[in-house]
Short mmCIF file of C-alpha atoms in Angstrom, two decimals:
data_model
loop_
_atom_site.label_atom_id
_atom_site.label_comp_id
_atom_site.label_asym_id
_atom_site.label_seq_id
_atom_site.Cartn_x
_atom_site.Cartn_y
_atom_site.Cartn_z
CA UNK A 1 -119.26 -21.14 229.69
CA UNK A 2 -120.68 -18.89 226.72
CA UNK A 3 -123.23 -20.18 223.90
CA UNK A 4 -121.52 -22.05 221.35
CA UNK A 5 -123.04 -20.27 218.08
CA UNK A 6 -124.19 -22.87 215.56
CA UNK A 7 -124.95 -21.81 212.15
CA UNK A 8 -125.45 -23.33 208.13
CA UNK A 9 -122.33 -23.64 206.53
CA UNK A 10 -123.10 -23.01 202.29
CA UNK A 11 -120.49 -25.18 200.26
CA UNK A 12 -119.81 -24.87 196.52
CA UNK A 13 -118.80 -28.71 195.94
CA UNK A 14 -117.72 -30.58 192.49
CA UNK A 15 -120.77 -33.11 191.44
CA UNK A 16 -118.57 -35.40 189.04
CA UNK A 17 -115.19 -36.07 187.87
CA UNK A 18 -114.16 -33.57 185.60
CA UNK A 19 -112.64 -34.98 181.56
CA UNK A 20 -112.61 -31.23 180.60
CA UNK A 21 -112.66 -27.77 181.11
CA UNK A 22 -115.17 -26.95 183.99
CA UNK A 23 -118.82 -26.07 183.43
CA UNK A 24 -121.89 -24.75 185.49
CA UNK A 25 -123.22 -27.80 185.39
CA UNK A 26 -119.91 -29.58 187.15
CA UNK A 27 -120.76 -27.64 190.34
CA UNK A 28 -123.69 -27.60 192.72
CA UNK A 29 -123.99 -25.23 195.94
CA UNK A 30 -125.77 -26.97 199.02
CA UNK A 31 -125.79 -26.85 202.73
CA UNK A 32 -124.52 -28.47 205.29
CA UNK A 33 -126.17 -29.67 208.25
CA UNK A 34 -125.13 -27.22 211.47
CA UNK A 35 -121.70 -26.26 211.93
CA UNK A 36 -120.41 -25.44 215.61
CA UNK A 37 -118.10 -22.42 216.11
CA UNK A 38 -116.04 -23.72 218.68
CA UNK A 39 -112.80 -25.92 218.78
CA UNK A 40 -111.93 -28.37 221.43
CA UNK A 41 -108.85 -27.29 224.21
CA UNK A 42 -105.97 -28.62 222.89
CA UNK A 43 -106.40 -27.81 219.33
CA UNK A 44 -104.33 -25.46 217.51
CA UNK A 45 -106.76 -24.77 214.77
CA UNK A 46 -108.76 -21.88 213.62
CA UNK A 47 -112.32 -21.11 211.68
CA UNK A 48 -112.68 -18.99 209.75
CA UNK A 49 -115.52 -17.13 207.99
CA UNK A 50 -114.15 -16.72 204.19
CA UNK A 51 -115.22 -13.41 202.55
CA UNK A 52 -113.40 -13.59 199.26
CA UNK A 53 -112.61 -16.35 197.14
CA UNK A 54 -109.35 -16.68 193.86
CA UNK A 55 -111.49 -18.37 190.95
CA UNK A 56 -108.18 -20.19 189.22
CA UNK A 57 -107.52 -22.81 186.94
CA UNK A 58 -105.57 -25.21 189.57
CA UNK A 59 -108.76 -25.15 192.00
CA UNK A 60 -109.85 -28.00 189.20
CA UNK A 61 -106.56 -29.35 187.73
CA UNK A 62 -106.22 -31.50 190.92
CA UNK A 63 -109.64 -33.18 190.66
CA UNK A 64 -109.62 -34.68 187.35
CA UNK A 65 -108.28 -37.70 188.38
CA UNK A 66 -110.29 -40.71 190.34
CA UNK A 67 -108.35 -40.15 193.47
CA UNK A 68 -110.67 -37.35 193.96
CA UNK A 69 -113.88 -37.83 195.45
CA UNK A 70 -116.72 -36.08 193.88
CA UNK A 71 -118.72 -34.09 196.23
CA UNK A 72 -116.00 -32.69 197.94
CA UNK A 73 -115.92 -28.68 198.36
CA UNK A 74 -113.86 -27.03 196.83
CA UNK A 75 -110.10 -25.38 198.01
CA UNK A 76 -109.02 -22.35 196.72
CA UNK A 77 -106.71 -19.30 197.72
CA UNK A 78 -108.86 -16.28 199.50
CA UNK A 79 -109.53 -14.07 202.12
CA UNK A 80 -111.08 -14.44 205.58
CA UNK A 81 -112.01 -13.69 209.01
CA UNK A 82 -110.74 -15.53 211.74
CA UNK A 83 -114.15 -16.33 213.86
CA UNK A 84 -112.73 -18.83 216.37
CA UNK A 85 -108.63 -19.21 217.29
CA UNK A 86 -106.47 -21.66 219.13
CA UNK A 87 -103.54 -20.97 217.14
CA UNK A 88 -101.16 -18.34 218.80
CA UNK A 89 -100.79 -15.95 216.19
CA UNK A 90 -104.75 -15.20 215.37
CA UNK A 91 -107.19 -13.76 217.29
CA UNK A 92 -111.01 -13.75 216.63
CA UNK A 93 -111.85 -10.70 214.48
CA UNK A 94 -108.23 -11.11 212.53
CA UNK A 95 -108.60 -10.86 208.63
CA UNK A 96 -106.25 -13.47 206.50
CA UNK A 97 -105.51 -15.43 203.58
CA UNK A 98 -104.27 -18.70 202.08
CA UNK A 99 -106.00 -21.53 201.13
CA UNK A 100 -109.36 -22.25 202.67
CA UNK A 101 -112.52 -23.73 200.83
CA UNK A 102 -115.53 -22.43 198.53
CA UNK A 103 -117.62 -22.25 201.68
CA UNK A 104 -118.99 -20.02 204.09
CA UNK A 105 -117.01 -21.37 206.68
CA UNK A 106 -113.80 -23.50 206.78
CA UNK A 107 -112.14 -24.96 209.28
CA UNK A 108 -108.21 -24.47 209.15
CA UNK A 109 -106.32 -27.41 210.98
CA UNK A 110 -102.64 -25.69 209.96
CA UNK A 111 -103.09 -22.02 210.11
CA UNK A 112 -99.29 -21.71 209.84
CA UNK A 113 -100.86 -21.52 205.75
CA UNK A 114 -102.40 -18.24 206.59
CA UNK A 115 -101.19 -15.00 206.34
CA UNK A 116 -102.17 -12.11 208.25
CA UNK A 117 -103.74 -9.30 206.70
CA UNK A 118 -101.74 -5.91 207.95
CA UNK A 119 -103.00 -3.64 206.28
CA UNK A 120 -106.92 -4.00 206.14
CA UNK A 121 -107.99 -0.75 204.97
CA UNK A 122 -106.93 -1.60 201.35
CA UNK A 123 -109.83 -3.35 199.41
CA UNK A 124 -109.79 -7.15 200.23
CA UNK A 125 -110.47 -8.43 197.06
CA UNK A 126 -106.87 -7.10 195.99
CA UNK A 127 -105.31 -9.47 198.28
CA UNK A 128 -106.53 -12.33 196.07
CA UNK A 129 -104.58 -10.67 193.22
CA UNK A 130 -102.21 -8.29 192.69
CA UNK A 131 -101.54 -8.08 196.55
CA UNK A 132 -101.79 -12.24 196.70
CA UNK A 133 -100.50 -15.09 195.15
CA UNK A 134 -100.89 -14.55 191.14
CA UNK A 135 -99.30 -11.11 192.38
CA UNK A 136 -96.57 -12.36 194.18
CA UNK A 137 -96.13 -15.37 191.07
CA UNK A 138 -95.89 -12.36 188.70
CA UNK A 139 -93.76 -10.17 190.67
CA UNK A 140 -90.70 -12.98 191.87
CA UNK A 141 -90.95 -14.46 188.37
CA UNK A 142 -90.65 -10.82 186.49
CA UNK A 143 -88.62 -8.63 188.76
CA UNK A 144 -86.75 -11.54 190.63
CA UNK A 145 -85.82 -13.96 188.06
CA UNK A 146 -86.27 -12.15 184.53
CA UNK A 147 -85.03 -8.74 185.63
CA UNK A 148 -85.56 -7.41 181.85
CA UNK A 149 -84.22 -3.51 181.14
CA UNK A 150 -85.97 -0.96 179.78
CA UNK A 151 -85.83 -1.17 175.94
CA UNK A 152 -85.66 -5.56 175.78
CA UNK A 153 -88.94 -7.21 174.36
CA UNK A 154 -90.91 -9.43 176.25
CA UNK A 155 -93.24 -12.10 175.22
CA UNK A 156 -96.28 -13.17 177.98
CA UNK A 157 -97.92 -16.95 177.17
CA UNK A 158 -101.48 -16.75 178.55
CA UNK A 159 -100.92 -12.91 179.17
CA UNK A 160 -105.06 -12.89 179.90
CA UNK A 161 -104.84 -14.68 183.11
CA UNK A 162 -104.46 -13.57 186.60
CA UNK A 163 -100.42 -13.86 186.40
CA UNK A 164 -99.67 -12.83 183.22
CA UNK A 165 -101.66 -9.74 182.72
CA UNK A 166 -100.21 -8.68 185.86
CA UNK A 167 -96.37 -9.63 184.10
CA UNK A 168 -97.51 -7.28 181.27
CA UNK A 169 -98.28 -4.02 183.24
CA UNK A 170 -95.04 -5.09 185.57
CA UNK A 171 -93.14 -5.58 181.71
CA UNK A 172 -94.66 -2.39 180.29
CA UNK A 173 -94.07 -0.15 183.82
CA UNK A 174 -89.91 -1.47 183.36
CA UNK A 175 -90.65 0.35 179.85
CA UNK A 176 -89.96 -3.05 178.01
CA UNK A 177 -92.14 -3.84 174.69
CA UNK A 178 -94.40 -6.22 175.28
CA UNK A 179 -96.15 -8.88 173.24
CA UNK A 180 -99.00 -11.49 174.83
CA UNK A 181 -100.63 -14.57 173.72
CA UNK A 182 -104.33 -15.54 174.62
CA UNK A 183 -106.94 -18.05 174.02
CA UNK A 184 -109.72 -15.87 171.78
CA UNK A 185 -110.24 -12.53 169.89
CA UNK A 186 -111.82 -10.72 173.13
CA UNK A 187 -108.90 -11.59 175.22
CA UNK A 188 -106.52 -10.41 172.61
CA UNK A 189 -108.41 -6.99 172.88
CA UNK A 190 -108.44 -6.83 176.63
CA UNK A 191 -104.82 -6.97 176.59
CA UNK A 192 -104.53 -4.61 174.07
CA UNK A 193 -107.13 -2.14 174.88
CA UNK A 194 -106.90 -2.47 178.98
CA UNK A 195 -103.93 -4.13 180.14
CA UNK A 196 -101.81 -1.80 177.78
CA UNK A 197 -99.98 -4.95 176.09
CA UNK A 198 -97.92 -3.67 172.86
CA UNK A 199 -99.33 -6.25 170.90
CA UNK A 200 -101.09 -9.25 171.35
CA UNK A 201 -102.28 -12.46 168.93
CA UNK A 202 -104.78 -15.53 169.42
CA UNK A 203 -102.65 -18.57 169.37
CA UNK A 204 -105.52 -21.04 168.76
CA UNK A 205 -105.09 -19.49 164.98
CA UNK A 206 -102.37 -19.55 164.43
CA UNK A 207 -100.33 -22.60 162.76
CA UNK A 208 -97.03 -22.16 163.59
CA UNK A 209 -95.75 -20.33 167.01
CA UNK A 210 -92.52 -19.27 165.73
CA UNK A 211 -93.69 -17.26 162.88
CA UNK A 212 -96.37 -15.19 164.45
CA UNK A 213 -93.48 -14.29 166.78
CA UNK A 214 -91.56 -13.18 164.04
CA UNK A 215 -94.49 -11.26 162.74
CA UNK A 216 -95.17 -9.75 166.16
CA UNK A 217 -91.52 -8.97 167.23
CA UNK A 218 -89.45 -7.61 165.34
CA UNK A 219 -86.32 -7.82 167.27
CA UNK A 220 -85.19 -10.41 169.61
CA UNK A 221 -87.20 -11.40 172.61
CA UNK A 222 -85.27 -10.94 175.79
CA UNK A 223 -87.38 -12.79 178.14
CA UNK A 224 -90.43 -15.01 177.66
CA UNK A 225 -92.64 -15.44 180.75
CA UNK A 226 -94.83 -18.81 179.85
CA UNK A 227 -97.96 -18.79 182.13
CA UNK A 228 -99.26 -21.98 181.28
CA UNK A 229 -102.06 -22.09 178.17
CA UNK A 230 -105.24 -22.89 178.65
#
């Protein structure tokens, strides 16, 4: 029977409950004692060696509550290589993603969450955007269920983040005009100056919603895409 290969597993974990927006100081990286790469016969589960991780507001949003045990790692959507498989589907060296944990190693107990990776030559980090799930968010929700025309004006809630800036470009390639919201002055800019937003405004100053719409757009708004503000 081969070696079983031991090695360190590093873990990002959440120190406390969390009673507002995360900080530094909320997280703590440590490491575990050994982890064994190898999975008992029978098992139909896979481990995997995660090499890129989705930073997103919902890693936290379900651990603010004292259901949650502090200390735990931390799950997020991201890439990886499958290192040891009992599932049918994956074979060792196979690259994925899904949901795994802010670790150097996870083990994944229903891989039927993962999703191979077919075409591996593109750059992995895209698959934890545009070619992953704020991507695929922004593309159903835009193309899918909006389905604007050319010409109709579009307004993007939280048009900074991973989904909406992505709605934006999507809005702006359809040849719509398109106006975003954000949380401060530099984000505003981004979406201006990168993203190629129309216009854009900092909600947090302004008093009333409806009239800095009116100010903004000038004609009716044909779809609004609401991402969630944070």
């Amino acid at each position: 029977m081969a070696d079983i290969q031991v090695r360190r597993n590093k873990k990002v974990v959440q120190k406390c409950y969390l009673s507002g927006p995360v900080k530094e100081s909320d997280l703590e990286m440590v490491v575990s004692d050994t982890v064994q790469l190898a999975l008992p016969p029978g098992s139909t589960a896979v481990i995997v060696k995660n090499l890129y991780i989705s930073i997103d507001p919902w890693n936290f949003s379900m651990k603010k509550d004292a259901s949650t045990l502090p200390l735990s790692v931390i799950t997020g959507y991201g890439v990886a290589k499958v290192v040891v498989s009992r599932y049918k589907d994956f074979r060792a060296g196979d690259l994925v993603l899904g949901t795994t944990g802010w670790e150097e190693y996870s083990l994944i107990s229903d891989p039927n969450s993962l999703i191979k990776i077919n075409y591996p030559d593109l750059p992995l980090s895209y698959y934890t955007g545009i070619l992953g799930m704020p991507g695929m968010t922004a593309y159903i929700g835009f193309y899918e269920i909006c389905a604007p025309k050319k010409g109709e004006f579009v307004f993007v809630s939280a048009a900074s983040g991973a989904v909406g800036q992505l709605v934006g470009q999507f809005a702006k390639l359809t040849g719509c005009y398109v106006v975003g919201s954000a949380s401060s002055d530099e984000k505003v800019n981004l979406l201006k100056e990168k993203f190629g937003f129309d216009d854009a405004f900092n909600y947090k100053k302004e008093q009333d919603l409806n009239a800095a719409l009116k100010r903004f757009v000038y004609r009716f708004i044909s779809f609004i895409m609401h991402m969630n503000l944070r």
